Amino acid sequence: MAILSFMWTWNDFTMPLVLLSDESQQTLQLAQYVFKKQFSVDYNLAFASYLLVLIPVLLVYLFCQKWIMNGVVAGAVK
């Protein structure tokens, strides 16, 4: 449960968008929102930032994959 909670919290966008007003306190997900403009998207910077945000979650998943899969399998069997 702790692993999934970490992954959900890391990817949260809505709650920090509502609560944080100061730009210096933005999360990485909110900082990515800056790359989307009204009529264009800066794809080079956007995809580089997506990769940087993805790396910690990917590392946590790869490190904890055994426990995640055991939990999924245990919940599926009755």
JSON list of N, CA and C in Angstrom, two decimals:
[
{"chain": "A", "resi": 1, "resn": "MET", "atom": "N", "xyz": [0.82, -1.19, 0.00]},
{"chain": "A", "resi": 1, "resn": "MET", "atom": "CA", "xyz": [0.00, 0.00, 0.00]},
{"chain": "A", "resi": 1, "resn": "MET", "atom": "C", "xyz": [0.87, 1.26, 0.00]},
{"chain": "A", "resi": 2, "resn": "ALA", "atom": "N", "xyz": [2.00, 1.21, 0.70]},
{"chain": "A", "resi": 2, "resn": "ALA", "atom": "CA", "xyz": [2.89, 2.37, 0.76]},
{"chain": "A", "resi": 2, "resn": "ALA", "atom": "C", "xyz": [3.47, 2.70, -0.60]},
{"chain": "A", "resi": 3, "resn": "ILE", "atom": "N", "xyz": [3.77, 1.67, -1.38]},
{"chain": "A", "resi": 3, "resn": "ILE", "atom": "CA", "xyz": [4.34, 1.89, -2.71]},
{"chain": "A", "resi": 3, "resn": "ILE", "atom": "C", "xyz": [3.33, 2.58, -3.62]},
{"chain": "A", "resi": 4, "resn": "LEU", "atom": "N", "xyz": [2.10, 2.10, -3.62]},
{"chain": "A", "resi": 4, "resn": "LEU", "atom": "CA", "xyz": [1.06, 2.72, -4.45]},
{"chain": "A", "resi": 4, "resn": "LEU", "atom": "C", "xyz": [0.72, 4.12, -3.96]},
{"chain": "A", "resi": 5, "resn": "SER", "atom": "N", "xyz": [0.73, 4.32, -2.66]},
{"chain": "A", "resi": 5, "resn": "SER", "atom": "CA", "xyz": [0.48, 5.67, -2.11]},
{"chain": "A", "resi": 5, "resn": "SER", "atom": "C", "xyz": [1.55, 6.65, -2.57]},
{"chain": "A", "resi": 6, "resn": "PHE", "atom": "N", "xyz": [2.81, 6.21, -2.57]},
{"chain": "A", "resi": 6, "resn": "PHE", "atom": "CA", "xyz": [3.89, 7.06, -3.05]},
{"chain": "A", "resi": 6, "resn": "PHE", "atom": "C", "xyz": [3.67, 7.42, -4.52]},
{"chain": "A", "resi": 7, "resn": "MET", "atom": "N", "xyz": [3.33, 6.44, -5.33]},
{"chain": "A", "resi": 7, "resn": "MET", "atom": "CA", "xyz": [3.17, 6.69, -6.75]},
{"chain": "A", "resi": 7, "resn": "MET", "atom": "C", "xyz": [1.99, 7.62, -7.03]},
{"chain": "A", "resi": 8, "resn": "TRP", "atom": "N", "xyz": [0.88, 7.46, -6.29]},
{"chain": "A", "resi": 8, "resn": "TRP", "atom": "CA", "xyz": [-0.27, 8.33, -6.47]},
{"chain": "A", "resi": 8, "resn": "TRP", "atom": "C", "xyz": [0.03, 9.75, -6.00]},
{"chain": "A", "resi": 9, "resn": "THR", "atom": "N", "xyz": [0.73, 9.87, -4.90]},
{"chain": "A", "resi": 9, "resn": "THR", "atom": "CA", "xyz": [1.08, 11.19, -4.38]},
{"chain": "A", "resi": 9, "resn": "THR", "atom": "C", "xyz": [2.06, 11.91, -5.31]},
{"chain": "A", "resi": 10, "resn": "TRP", "atom": "N", "xyz": [3.01, 11.18, -5.85]},
{"chain": "A", "resi": 10, "resn": "TRP", "atom": "CA", "xyz": [4.00, 11.78, -6.74]},
{"chain": "A", "resi": 10, "resn": "TRP", "atom": "C", "xyz": [3.34, 12.34, -8.00]},
{"chain": "A", "resi": 11, "resn": "ASN", "atom": "N", "xyz": [2.33, 11.65, -8.50]},
{"chain": "A", "resi": 11, "resn": "ASN", "atom": "CA", "xyz": [1.68, 12.06, -9.74]},
{"chain": "A", "resi": 11, "resn": "ASN", "atom": "C", "xyz": [0.49, 12.99, -9.53]},
{"chain": "A", "resi": 12, "resn": "ASP", "atom": "N", "xyz": [0.23, 13.41, -8.31]},
{"chain": "A", "resi": 12, "resn": "ASP", "atom": "CA", "xyz": [-0.93, 14.26, -8.03]},
{"chain": "A", "resi": 12, "resn": "ASP", "atom": "C", "xyz": [-0.75, 15.62, -8.68]},
{"chain": "A", "resi": 13, "resn": "PHE", "atom": "N", "xyz": [-1.80, 16.09, -9.33]},
{"chain": "A", "resi": 13, "resn": "PHE", "atom": "CA", "xyz": [-1.76, 17.38, -10.00]},
{"chain": "A", "resi": 13, "resn": "PHE", "atom": "C", "xyz": [-2.81, 18.33, -9.44]},
{"chain": "A", "resi": 14, "resn": "THR", "atom": "N", "xyz": [-3.99, 17.84, -9.20]},
{"chain": "A", "resi": 14, "resn": "THR", "atom": "CA", "xyz": [-5.11, 18.70, -8.83]},
{"chain": "A", "resi": 14, "resn": "THR", "atom": "C", "xyz": [-4.93, 19.36, -7.47]},
{"chain": "A", "resi": 15, "resn": "MET", "atom": "N", "xyz": [-4.56, 18.59, -6.47]},
{"chain": "A", "resi": 15, "resn": "MET", "atom": "CA", "xyz": [-4.44, 19.16, -5.11]},
{"chain": "A", "resi": 15, "resn": "MET", "atom": "C", "xyz": [-3.36, 20.25, -5.03]},
{"chain": "A", "resi": 16, "resn": "PRO", "atom": "N", "xyz": [-2.15, 20.03, -5.55]},
{"chain": "A", "resi": 16, "resn": "PRO", "atom": "CA", "xyz": [-1.18, 21.13, -5.51]},
{"chain": "A", "resi": 16, "resn": "PRO", "atom": "C", "xyz": [-1.61, 22.33, -6.36]},
{"chain": "A", "resi": 17, "resn": "LEU", "atom": "N", "xyz": [-2.35, 22.09, -7.44]},
{"chain": "A", "resi": 17, "resn": "LEU", "atom": "CA", "xyz": [-2.82, 23.20, -8.27]},
{"chain": "A", "resi": 17, "resn": "LEU", "atom": "C", "xyz": [-3.77, 24.10, -7.47]},
{"chain": "A", "resi": 18, "resn": "VAL", "atom": "N", "xyz": [-4.59, 23.50, -6.64]},
{"chain": "A", "resi": 18, "resn": "VAL", "atom": "CA", "xyz": [-5.55, 24.26, -5.84]},
{"chain": "A", "resi": 18, "resn": "VAL", "atom": "C", "xyz": [-4.87, 24.94, -4.66]},
{"chain": "A", "resi": 19, "resn": "LEU", "atom": "N", "xyz": [-3.95, 24.24, -4.00]},
{"chain": "A", "resi": 19, "resn": "LEU", "atom": "CA", "xyz": [-3.40, 24.74, -2.74]},
{"chain": "A", "resi": 19, "resn": "LEU", "atom": "C", "xyz": [-2.19, 25.67, -2.89]},
{"chain": "A", "resi": 20, "resn": "LEU", "atom": "N", "xyz": [-1.36, 25.45, -3.91]},
{"chain": "A", "resi": 20, "resn": "LEU", "atom": "CA", "xyz": [-0.12, 26.22, -4.02]},
{"chain": "A", "resi": 20, "resn": "LEU", "atom": "C", "xyz": [-0.30, 27.39, -4.97]},
{"chain": "A", "resi": 21, "resn": "SER", "atom": "N", "xyz": [-0.03, 28.58, -4.49]},
{"chain": "A", "resi": 21, "resn": "SER", "atom": "CA", "xyz": [-0.14, 29.76, -5.35]},
{"chain": "A", "resi": 21, "resn": "SER", "atom": "C", "xyz": [1.22, 30.36, -5.69]},
{"chain": "A", "resi": 22, "resn": "ASP", "atom": "N", "xyz": [2.22, 30.11, -4.86]},
{"chain": "A", "resi": 22, "resn": "ASP", "atom": "CA", "xyz": [3.55, 30.65, -5.08]},
{"chain": "A", "resi": 22, "resn": "ASP", "atom": "C", "xyz": [4.32, 29.76, -6.06]},
{"chain": "A", "resi": 23, "resn": "GLU", "atom": "N", "xyz": [4.91, 30.34, -7.09]},
{"chain": "A", "resi": 23, "resn": "GLU", "atom": "CA", "xyz": [5.63, 29.56, -8.11]},
{"chain": "A", "resi": 23, "resn": "GLU", "atom": "C", "xyz": [6.85, 28.85, -7.56]},
{"chain": "A", "resi": 24, "resn": "SER", "atom": "N", "xyz": [7.44, 29.36, -6.49]},
{"chain": "A", "resi": 24, "resn": "SER", "atom": "CA", "xyz": [8.63, 28.72, -5.92]},
{"chain": "A", "resi": 24, "resn": "SER", "atom": "C", "xyz": [8.28, 27.42, -5.19]},
{"chain": "A", "resi": 25, "resn": "GLN", "atom": "N", "xyz": [7.01, 27.20, -4.88]},
{"chain": "A", "resi": 25, "resn": "GLN", "atom": "CA", "xyz": [6.59, 26.01, -4.18]},
{"chain": "A", "resi": 25, "resn": "GLN", "atom": "C", "xyz": [5.94, 24.97, -5.09]},
{"chain": "A", "resi": 26, "resn": "GLN", "atom": "N", "xyz": [5.96, 25.20, -6.39]},
{"chain": "A", "resi": 26, "resn": "GLN", "atom": "CA", "xyz": [5.31, 24.28, -7.32]},
{"chain": "A", "resi": 26, "resn": "GLN", "atom": "C", "xyz": [5.96, 22.91, -7.32]},
{"chain": "A", "resi": 27, "resn": "THR", "atom": "N", "xyz": [5.15, 21.89, -7.52]},
{"chain": "A", "resi": 27, "resn": "THR", "atom": "CA", "xyz": [5.67, 20.55, -7.72]},
{"chain": "A", "resi": 27, "resn": "THR", "atom": "C", "xyz": [6.14, 20.41, -9.16]},
{"chain": "A", "resi": 28, "resn": "LEU", "atom": "N", "xyz": [6.81, 19.32, -9.47]},
{"chain": "A", "resi": 28, "resn": "LEU", "atom": "CA", "xyz": [7.29, 19.11, -10.83]},
{"chain": "A", "resi": 28, "resn": "LEU", "atom": "C", "xyz": [6.14, 19.01, -11.82]},
{"chain": "A", "resi": 29, "resn": "GLN", "atom": "N", "xyz": [5.04, 18.40, -11.40]},
{"chain": "A", "resi": 29, "resn": "GLN", "atom": "CA", "xyz": [3.90, 18.26, -12.29]},
{"chain": "A", "resi": 29, "resn": "GLN", "atom": "C", "xyz": [3.28, 19.62, -12.62]},
{"chain": "A", "resi": 30, "resn": "LEU", "atom": "N", "xyz": [3.24, 20.53, -11.66]},
{"chain": "A", "resi": 30, "resn": "LEU", "atom": "CA", "xyz": [2.74, 21.87, -11.94]},
{"chain": "A", "resi": 30, "resn": "LEU", "atom": "C", "xyz": [3.70, 22.66, -12.81]},
{"chain": "A", "resi": 31, "resn": "ALA", "atom": "N", "xyz": [4.98, 22.44, -12.63]},
{"chain": "A", "resi": 31, "resn": "ALA", "atom": "CA", "xyz": [5.97, 23.13, -13.46]},
{"chain": "A", "resi": 31, "resn": "ALA", "atom": "C", "xyz": [5.86, 22.68, -14.91]},
{"chain": "A", "resi": 32, "resn": "GLN", "atom": "N", "xyz": [5.45, 21.45, -15.15]},
{"chain": "A", "resi": 32, "resn": "GLN", "atom": "CA", "xyz": [5.27, 20.97, -16.52]},
{"chain": "A", "resi": 32, "resn": "GLN", "atom": "C", "xyz": [4.10, 21.65, -17.21]},
{"chain": "A", "resi": 33, "resn": "TYR", "atom": "N", "xyz": [3.14, 22.07, -16.44]},
{"chain": "A", "resi": 33, "resn": "TYR", "atom": "CA", "xyz": [1.95, 22.74, -16.99]},
{"chain": "A", "resi": 33, "resn": "TYR", "atom": "C", "xyz": [2.32, 24.05, -17.69]},
{"chain": "A", "resi": 34, "resn": "VAL", "atom": "N", "xyz": [3.47, 24.63, -17.36]},
{"chain": "A", "resi": 34, "resn": "VAL", "atom": "CA", "xyz": [3.92, 25.89, -17.96]},
{"chain": "A", "resi": 34, "resn": "VAL", "atom": "C", "xyz": [4.25, 25.71, -19.44]},
{"chain": "A", "resi": 35, "resn": "PHE", "atom": "N", "xyz": [4.67, 24.52, -19.85]},
{"chain": "A", "resi": 35, "resn": "PHE", "atom": "CA", "xyz": [5.07, 24.30, -21.23]},
{"chain": "A", "resi": 35, "resn": "PHE", "atom": "C", "xyz": [3.90, 24.30, -22.20]},
{"chain": "A", "resi": 36, "resn": "LYS", "atom": "N", "xyz": [2.69, 24.17, -21.71]},
{"chain": "A", "resi": 36, "resn": "LYS", "atom": "CA", "xyz": [1.51, 24.19, -22.56]},
{"chain": "A", "resi": 36, "resn": "LYS", "atom": "C", "xyz": [0.97, 25.61, -22.61]},
{"chain": "A", "resi": 37, "resn": "LYS", "atom": "N", "xyz": [0.99, 26.19, -23.79]},
{"chain": "A", "resi": 37, "resn": "LYS", "atom": "CA", "xyz": [0.49, 27.55, -23.97]},
{"chain": "A", "resi": 37, "resn": "LYS", "atom": "C", "xyz": [-0.85, 27.48, -24.69]},
{"chain": "A", "resi": 38, "resn": "GLN", "atom": "N", "xyz": [-1.44, 28.62, -24.96]},
{"chain": "A", "resi": 38, "resn": "GLN", "atom": "CA", "xyz": [-2.77, 28.62, -25.56]},
{"chain": "A", "resi": 38, "resn": "GLN", "atom": "C", "xyz": [-2.75, 28.04, -26.97]},
{"chain": "A", "resi": 39, "resn": "PHE", "atom": "N", "xyz": [-1.76, 28.41, -27.78]},
{"chain": "A", "resi": 39, "resn": "PHE", "atom": "CA", "xyz": [-1.74, 27.98, -29.18]},
{"chain": "A", "resi": 39, "resn": "PHE", "atom": "C", "xyz": [-0.55, 27.11, -29.54]},
{"chain": "A", "resi": 40, "resn": "SER", "atom": "N", "xyz": [0.34, 26.84, -28.61]},
{"chain": "A", "resi": 40, "resn": "SER", "atom": "CA", "xyz": [1.51, 26.02, -28.94]},
{"chain": "A", "resi": 40, "resn": "SER", "atom": "C", "xyz": [2.02, 25.29, -27.70]},
{"chain": "A", "resi": 41, "resn": "VAL", "atom": "N", "xyz": [2.89, 24.33, -27.96]},
{"chain": "A", "resi": 41, "resn": "VAL", "atom": "CA", "xyz": [3.52, 23.56, -26.88]},
{"chain": "A", "resi": 41, "resn": "VAL", "atom": "C", "xyz": [5.01, 23.49, -27.19]},
{"chain": "A", "resi": 42, "resn": "ASP", "atom": "N", "xyz": [5.84, 23.77, -26.20]},
{"chain": "A", "resi": 42, "resn": "ASP", "atom": "CA", "xyz": [7.28, 23.64, -26.37]},
{"chain": "A", "resi": 42, "resn": "ASP", "atom": "C", "xyz": [7.65, 22.17, -26.10]},
{"chain": "A", "resi": 43, "resn": "TYR", "atom": "N", "xyz": [7.60, 21.34, -27.16]},
{"chain": "A", "resi": 43, "resn": "TYR", "atom": "CA", "xyz": [7.73, 19.90, -27.01]},
{"chain": "A", "resi": 43, "resn": "TYR", "atom": "C", "xyz": [9.10, 19.46, -26.48]},
{"chain": "A", "resi": 44, "resn": "ASN", "atom": "N", "xyz": [10.17, 20.13, -26.88]},
{"chain": "A", "resi": 44, "resn": "ASN", "atom": "CA", "xyz": [11.50, 19.72, -26.43]},
{"chain": "A", "resi": 44, "resn": "ASN", "atom": "C", "xyz": [11.62, 19.80, -24.91]},
{"chain": "A", "resi": 45, "resn": "LEU", "atom": "N", "xyz": [11.27, 20.93, -24.35]},
{"chain": "A", "resi": 45, "resn": "LEU", "atom": "CA", "xyz": [11.34, 21.09, -22.90]},
{"chain": "A", "resi": 45, "resn": "LEU", "atom": "C", "xyz": [10.28, 20.26, -22.18]},
{"chain": "A", "resi": 46, "resn": "ALA", "atom": "N", "xyz": [9.11, 20.14, -22.78]},
{"chain": "A", "resi": 46, "resn": "ALA", "atom": "CA", "xyz": [8.04, 19.37, -22.14]},
{"chain": "A", "resi": 46, "resn": "ALA", "atom": "C", "xyz": [8.42, 17.91, -22.00]},
{"chain": "A", "resi": 47, "resn": "PHE", "atom": "N", "xyz": [8.91, 17.28, -23.06]},
{"chain": "A", "resi": 47, "resn": "PHE", "atom": "CA", "xyz": [9.23, 15.87, -23.00]},
{"chain": "A", "resi": 47, "resn": "PHE", "atom": "C", "xyz": [10.47, 15.60, -22.15]},
{"chain": "A", "resi": 48, "resn": "ALA", "atom": "N", "xyz": [11.40, 16.55, -22.09]},
{"chain": "A", "resi": 48, "resn": "ALA", "atom": "CA", "xyz": [12.54, 16.40, -21.19]},
{"chain": "A", "resi": 48, "resn": "ALA", "atom": "C", "xyz": [12.08, 16.43, -19.73]},
{"chain": "A", "resi": 49, "resn": "SER", "atom": "N", "xyz": [11.15, 17.31, -19.42]},
{"chain": "A", "resi": 49, "resn": "SER", "atom": "CA", "xyz": [10.64, 17.38, -18.05]},
{"chain": "A", "resi": 49, "resn": "SER", "atom": "C", "xyz": [9.79, 16.15, -17.72]},
{"chain": "A", "resi": 50, "resn": "TYR", "atom": "N", "xyz": [9.06, 15.62, -18.70]},
{"chain": "A", "resi": 50, "resn": "TYR", "atom": "CA", "xyz": [8.27, 14.40, -18.47]},
{"chain": "A", "resi": 50, "resn": "TYR", "atom": "C", "xyz": [9.19, 13.24, -18.10]},
{"chain": "A", "resi": 51, "resn": "LEU", "atom": "N", "xyz": [10.31, 13.17, -18.78]},
{"chain": "A", "resi": 51, "resn": "LEU", "atom": "CA", "xyz": [11.26, 12.10, -18.51]},
{"chain": "A", "resi": 51, "resn": "LEU", "atom": "C", "xyz": [11.85, 12.23, -17.10]},
{"chain": "A", "resi": 52, "resn": "LEU", "atom": "N", "xyz": [12.18, 13.45, -16.70]},
{"chain": "A", "resi": 52, "resn": "LEU", "atom": "CA", "xyz": [12.73, 13.67, -15.36]},
{"chain": "A", "resi": 52, "resn": "LEU", "atom": "C", "xyz": [11.73, 13.34, -14.26]},
{"chain": "A", "resi": 53, "resn": "VAL", "atom": "N", "xyz": [10.45, 13.59, -14.51]},
{"chain": "A", "resi": 53, "resn": "VAL", "atom": "CA", "xyz": [9.43, 13.27, -13.52]},
{"chain": "A", "resi": 53, "resn": "VAL", "atom": "C", "xyz": [9.15, 11.77, -13.49]},
{"chain": "A", "resi": 54, "resn": "LEU", "atom": "N", "xyz": [9.31, 11.11, -14.62]},
{"chain": "A", "resi": 54, "resn": "LEU", "atom": "CA", "xyz": [9.03, 9.68, -14.71]},
{"chain": "A", "resi": 54, "resn": "LEU", "atom": "C", "xyz": [10.11, 8.83, -14.03]},
{"chain": "A", "resi": 55, "resn": "ILE", "atom": "N", "xyz": [11.34, 9.29, -14.01]},
{"chain": "A", "resi": 55, "resn": "ILE", "atom": "CA", "xyz": [12.46, 8.49, -13.51]},
{"chain": "A", "resi": 55, "resn": "ILE", "atom": "C", "xyz": [12.28, 8.04, -12.06]},
{"chain": "A", "resi": 56, "resn": "PRO", "atom": "N", "xyz": [11.92, 8.91, -11.09]},
{"chain": "A", "resi": 56, "resn": "PRO", "atom": "CA", "xyz": [11.77, 8.42, -9.71]},
{"chain": "A", "resi": 56, "resn": "PRO", "atom": "C", "xyz": [10.68, 7.35, -9.56]},
{"chain": "A", "resi": 57, "resn": "VAL", "atom": "N", "xyz": [9.56, 7.53, -10.23]},
{"chain": "A", "resi": 57, "resn": "VAL", "atom": "CA", "xyz": [8.48, 6.55, -10.13]},
{"chain": "A", "resi": 57, "resn": "VAL", "atom": "C", "xyz": [8.90, 5.23, -10.77]},
{"chain": "A", "resi": 58, "resn": "LEU", "atom": "N", "xyz": [9.60, 5.31, -11.88]},
{"chain": "A", "resi": 58, "resn": "LEU", "atom": "CA", "xyz": [10.08, 4.11, -12.55]},
{"chain": "A", "resi": 58, "resn": "LEU", "atom": "C", "xyz": [11.09, 3.36, -11.68]},
{"chain": "A", "resi": 59, "resn": "LEU", "atom": "N", "xyz": [11.99, 4.08, -11.02]},
{"chain": "A", "resi": 59, "resn": "LEU", "atom": "CA", "xyz": [12.95, 3.44, -10.13]},
{"chain": "A", "resi": 59, "resn": "LEU", "atom": "C", "xyz": [12.27, 2.79, -8.93]},
{"chain": "A", "resi": 60, "resn": "VAL", "atom": "N", "xyz": [11.29, 3.46, -8.36]},
{"chain": "A", "resi": 60, "resn": "VAL", "atom": "CA", "xyz": [10.55, 2.87, -7.24]},
{"chain": "A", "resi": 60, "resn": "VAL", "atom": "C", "xyz": [9.83, 1.62, -7.70]},
{"chain": "A", "resi": 61, "resn": "TYR", "atom": "N", "xyz": [9.21, 1.66, -8.87]},
{"chain": "A", "resi": 61, "resn": "TYR", "atom": "CA", "xyz": [8.50, 0.49, -9.37]},
{"chain": "A", "resi": 61, "resn": "TYR", "atom": "C", "xyz": [9.47, -0.66, -9.64]},
{"chain": "A", "resi": 62, "resn": "LEU", "atom": "N", "xyz": [10.60, -0.38, -10.28]},
{"chain": "A", "resi": 62, "resn": "LEU", "atom": "CA", "xyz": [11.55, -1.45, -10.57]},
{"chain": "A", "resi": 62, "resn": "LEU", "atom": "C", "xyz": [12.13, -2.05, -9.30]},
{"chain": "A", "resi": 63, "resn": "PHE", "atom": "N", "xyz": [12.38, -1.22, -8.30]},
{"chain": "A", "resi": 63, "resn": "PHE", "atom": "CA", "xyz": [12.92, -1.71, -7.03]},
{"chain": "A", "resi": 63, "resn": "PHE", "atom": "C", "xyz": [11.88, -2.53, -6.26]},
{"chain": "A", "resi": 64, "resn": "CYS", "atom": "N", "xyz": [10.63, -2.13, -6.32]},
{"chain": "A", "resi": 64, "resn": "CYS", "atom": "CA", "xyz": [9.57, -2.77, -5.52]},
{"chain": "A", "resi": 64, "resn": "CYS", "atom": "C", "xyz": [8.66, -3.67, -6.35]},
{"chain": "A", "resi": 65, "resn": "GLN", "atom": "N", "xyz": [9.07, -4.04, -7.54]},
{"chain": "A", "resi": 65, "resn": "GLN", "atom": "CA", "xyz": [8.22, -4.80, -8.45]},
{"chain": "A", "resi": 65, "resn": "GLN", "atom": "C", "xyz": [7.77, -6.13, -7.85]},
{"chain": "A", "resi": 66, "resn": "LYS", "atom": "N", "xyz": [8.64, -6.77, -7.12]},
{"chain": "A", "resi": 66, "resn": "LYS", "atom": "CA", "xyz": [8.31, -8.07, -6.52]},
{"chain": "A", "resi": 66, "resn": "LYS", "atom": "C", "xyz": [7.14, -7.92, -5.55]},
{"chain": "A", "resi": 67, "resn": "TRP", "atom": "N", "xyz": [7.17, -6.91, -4.70]},
{"chain": "A", "resi": 67, "resn": "TRP", "atom": "CA", "xyz": [6.12, -6.71, -3.72]},
{"chain": "A", "resi": 67, "resn": "TRP", "atom": "C", "xyz": [4.82, -6.24, -4.38]},
{"chain": "A", "resi": 68, "resn": "ILE", "atom": "N", "xyz": [4.93, -5.41, -5.41]},
{"chain": "A", "resi": 68, "resn": "ILE", "atom": "CA", "xyz": [3.74, -4.95, -6.12]},
{"chain": "A", "resi": 68, "resn": "ILE", "atom": "C", "xyz": [3.03, -6.13, -6.77]},
{"chain": "A", "resi": 69, "resn": "MET", "atom": "N", "xyz": [3.78, -6.98, -7.45]},
{"chain": "A", "resi": 69, "resn": "MET", "atom": "CA", "xyz": [3.18, -8.12, -8.13]},
{"chain": "A", "resi": 69, "resn": "MET", "atom": "C", "xyz": [2.60, -9.13, -7.13]},
{"chain": "A", "resi": 70, "resn": "ASN", "atom": "N", "xyz": [3.28, -9.36, -6.00]},
{"chain": "A", "resi": 70, "resn": "ASN", "atom": "CA", "xyz": [2.73, -10.25, -4.97]},
{"chain": "A", "resi": 70, "resn": "ASN", "atom": "C", "xyz": [1.40, -9.70, -4.43]},
{"chain": "A", "resi": 71, "resn": "GLY", "atom": "N", "xyz": [1.31, -8.41, -4.26]},
{"chain": "A", "resi": 71, "resn": "GLY", "atom": "CA", "xyz": [0.07, -7.80, -3.78]},
{"chain": "A", "resi": 71, "resn": "GLY", "atom": "C", "xyz": [-1.05, -7.91, -4.79]},
{"chain": "A", "resi": 72, "resn": "VAL", "atom": "N", "xyz": [-0.73, -7.71, -6.06]},
{"chain": "A", "resi": 72, "resn": "VAL", "atom": "CA", "xyz": [-1.73, -7.82, -7.12]},
{"chain": "A", "resi": 72, "resn": "VAL", "atom": "C", "xyz": [-2.23, -9.25, -7.24]},
{"chain": "A", "resi": 73, "resn": "VAL", "atom": "N", "xyz": [-1.32, -10.20, -7.22]},
{"chain": "A", "resi": 73, "resn": "VAL", "atom": "CA", "xyz": [-1.70, -11.61, -7.34]},
{"chain": "A", "resi": 73, "resn": "VAL", "atom": "C", "xyz": [-2.48, -12.08, -6.12]},
{"chain": "A", "resi": 74, "resn": "ALA", "atom": "N", "xyz": [-2.08, -11.65, -4.94]},
{"chain": "A", "resi": 74, "resn": "ALA", "atom": "CA", "xyz": [-2.77, -12.07, -3.71]},
{"chain": "A", "resi": 74, "resn": "ALA", "atom": "C", "xyz": [-4.19, -11.51, -3.67]},
{"chain": "A", "resi": 75, "resn": "GLY", "atom": "N", "xyz": [-4.40, -10.34, -4.21]},
{"chain": "A", "resi": 75, "resn": "GLY", "atom": "CA", "xyz": [-5.73, -9.76, -4.22]},
{"chain": "A", "resi": 75, "resn": "GLY", "atom": "C", "xyz": [-6.63, -10.35, -5.28]},
{"chain": "A", "resi": 76, "resn": "ALA", "atom": "N", "xyz": [-6.06, -11.00, -6.29]},
{"chain": "A", "resi": 76, "resn": "ALA", "atom": "CA", "xyz": [-6.85, -11.54, -7.38]},
{"chain": "A", "resi": 76, "resn": "ALA", "atom": "C", "xyz": [-7.35, -12.96, -7.09]},
{"chain": "A", "resi": 77, "resn": "VAL", "atom": "N", "xyz": [-6.71, -13.67, -6.18]},
{"chain": "A", "resi": 77, "resn": "VAL", "atom": "CA", "xyz": [-7.07, -15.06, -5.90]},
{"chain": "A", "resi": 77, "resn": "VAL", "atom": "C", "xyz": [-8.06, -15.09, -4.73]},
{"chain": "A", "resi": 78, "resn": "LYS", "atom": "N", "xyz": [-9.13, -15.84, -4.91]},
{"chain": "A", "resi": 78, "resn": "LYS", "atom": "CA", "xyz": [-10.12, -15.97, -3.82]},
{"chain": "A", "resi": 78, "resn": "LYS", "atom": "C", "xyz": [-10.05, -17.33, -3.22]}
]
